[in-house]
C-alpha positions as a printed Julia matrix, in Angstrom:
153×3 Matrix{Float64}:
 -18.76  -234.85  -123.64
 -18.95  -238.2   -123.06
 -15.88  -240.31  -122.93
 -16.62  -243.68  -124.14
 -15.18  -245.93  -121.91
 -12.33  -248.12  -123.16
 -11.12  -251.26  -122.05
  -7.51  -251.11  -121.31
  -5.43  -254.28  -120.06
  -3.24  -253.91  -116.91
  -0.2   -253.63  -119.75
  -1.77  -250.47  -121.68
  -2.54  -248.96  -118.49
   1.23  -248.98  -117.22
   2.56  -247.91  -120.23
  -0.09  -244.84  -120.12
   0.88  -244.19  -116.88
   4.78  -244.81  -118.22
   4.32  -242.45  -120.96
   3.34  -239.14  -118.63
   0.57  -237.76  -121.17
  -0.66  -234.07  -120.1
  -4.11  -233.15  -119.89
  -3.47  -231.48  -122.83
  -2.17  -234.46  -124.85
  -4.79  -236.47  -123.87
  -7.73  -234.43  -124.54
  -6.59  -233.95  -127.99
  -6.62  -237.57  -128.43
 -10.41  -238.15  -127.16
 -10.4   -234.99  -129.66
 -10.71  -232.02  -127.77
  -9.42  -229.06  -129.01
  -9.24  -224.86  -128.79
  -9.44  -222.98  -125.52
  -9.63  -225.62  -123.17
  -6.44  -226.86  -124.41
  -4.64  -223.68  -124.09
  -6.02  -222.91  -120.71
  -4.65  -226.61  -119.63
  -1.22  -226.19  -121.09
  -0.49  -223.11  -118.92
   0.46  -225.51  -115.85
   1.56  -228.57  -116.33
   1.73  -230.22  -112.65
  -2.43  -229.52  -113.01
  -2.58  -231.33  -116.54
  -0.27  -234.23  -114.98
  -2.44  -234.75  -112.44
  -5.79  -234.33  -114.69
  -4.34  -237.02  -116.64
  -4.13  -239.02  -114.23
  -7.37  -238.82  -113.21
  -8.91  -239.27  -116.98
  -6.56  -242.68  -116.8
  -8.28  -243.98  -113.21
 -11.98  -243.46  -115.03
 -10.43  -245.58  -118.21
  -9.11  -248.09  -115.55
 -12.62  -248.47  -113.58
 -14.07  -248.5   -117.08
 -16.58  -245.18  -116.15
 -18.77  -243.55  -118.81
 -17.77  -240.08  -117.66
 -18.98  -237.12  -118.38
 -16.68  -233.75  -118.22
 -18.16  -230.3   -116.82
 -21.61  -231.51  -116.25
 -23.82  -229.27  -115.31
 -26.28  -230.84  -112.62
 -28.41  -227.78  -111.42
 -30.99  -226.71  -114.25
 -31.31  -223.31  -112.41
 -27.63  -222.95  -112.06
 -24.3   -222.24  -113.79
 -22.48  -224.76  -111.49
 -20.95  -227.77  -112.89
 -18.75  -230.95  -111.78
 -15.07  -231.36  -113.38
 -16.18  -234.94  -113.83
 -19.6   -236.61  -112.79
 -21.14  -239.96  -112.91
 -24.83  -238.63  -113.04
 -26.56  -242.21  -113.13
 -24.79  -242.38  -109.8
 -24.43  -239.13  -108.74
 -21.25  -239.59  -107.91
 -18.67  -236.17  -109.0
 -15.02  -235.6   -108.98
 -13.59  -232.09  -108.01
 -10.11  -231.5   -108.74
  -8.64  -228.82  -106.27
  -5.59  -226.68  -108.12
  -3.67  -223.87  -107.25
  -2.1   -221.33  -110.0
   1.8   -220.38  -109.59
   2.63  -217.56  -111.75
  -0.24  -218.17  -114.39
  -2.03  -214.79  -114.26
  -3.35  -213.95  -110.89
  -5.17  -216.11  -108.5
  -7.52  -219.42  -109.64
 -11.32  -219.45  -108.52
  -9.92  -221.59  -105.46
  -7.34  -219.1   -103.86
 -10.0   -216.56  -103.53
 -12.22  -215.42  -100.93
 -14.76  -214.99  -103.49
 -14.0   -218.35  -105.2
 -14.07  -220.69  -102.0
 -17.86  -219.02  -101.23
 -18.91  -220.06  -104.83
 -17.22  -223.56  -103.95
 -18.59  -224.03  -100.76
 -22.05  -222.98  -102.01
 -21.69  -225.63  -105.13
 -20.51  -228.3   -102.78
 -23.33  -227.85  -100.47
 -26.31  -227.5   -103.06
 -24.59  -230.69  -104.71
 -24.8   -232.63  -101.48
 -28.31  -231.54  -100.9
 -29.41  -233.0   -104.27
 -28.01  -235.69  -103.53
 -24.48  -236.05  -105.22
 -21.65  -237.66  -103.7
 -18.65  -235.38  -104.28
 -14.87  -236.95  -104.08
 -12.31  -233.61  -103.9
  -8.8   -234.19  -105.37
  -5.54  -232.53  -105.84
  -2.07  -233.13  -107.26
  -1.02  -234.57  -103.75
  -3.69  -237.52  -103.72
  -3.79  -237.94  -107.5
   0.24  -238.95  -107.62
  -0.23  -240.4   -104.0
  -2.96  -242.99  -105.24
  -5.6   -242.14  -102.55
  -7.54  -240.33  -105.53
  -7.68  -243.75  -106.86
  -8.95  -245.34  -104.3
 -11.56  -242.64  -103.49
 -12.89  -242.38  -106.93
 -13.42  -246.67  -106.84
 -14.87  -246.48  -103.32
 -17.42  -244.23  -104.01
 -18.55  -245.69  -107.15
 -18.38  -248.98  -105.33
 -20.67  -247.5   -102.78
 -22.98  -245.97  -105.13
 -23.48  -249.28  -107.61
 -24.82  -251.21  -104.32
């Protein structure tokens, strides 16, 4: 589903960051419902990081697509994508004590991710990998902004 770009003032952006919305709360505000919110609520640290990524897109005034299927013959999806300029963002999260390892923690999951990233790169995508630490430190914001600027030239 597309997120319409919302023009935020610096004051509004700061206020949203201070509120520390969880991803579930943020997507609820955006109209998301059901199983996606239930999954997200299981891990609050991931939720906070993903909410911050959504705020980055708002700050950069991006029209981003969530869960973008980028190859017609495969089920691979980018977490967030800007298809017009072929920039995608993948969140690399860990799962601690919530029903086993996530896809990023198993040999098969890592192999699938490697194939996905390689096929995306071959197809011309700029793939930005972020995690909770890069989001918290501001590095994710710099990387996303840099990729968008680079592709918009």
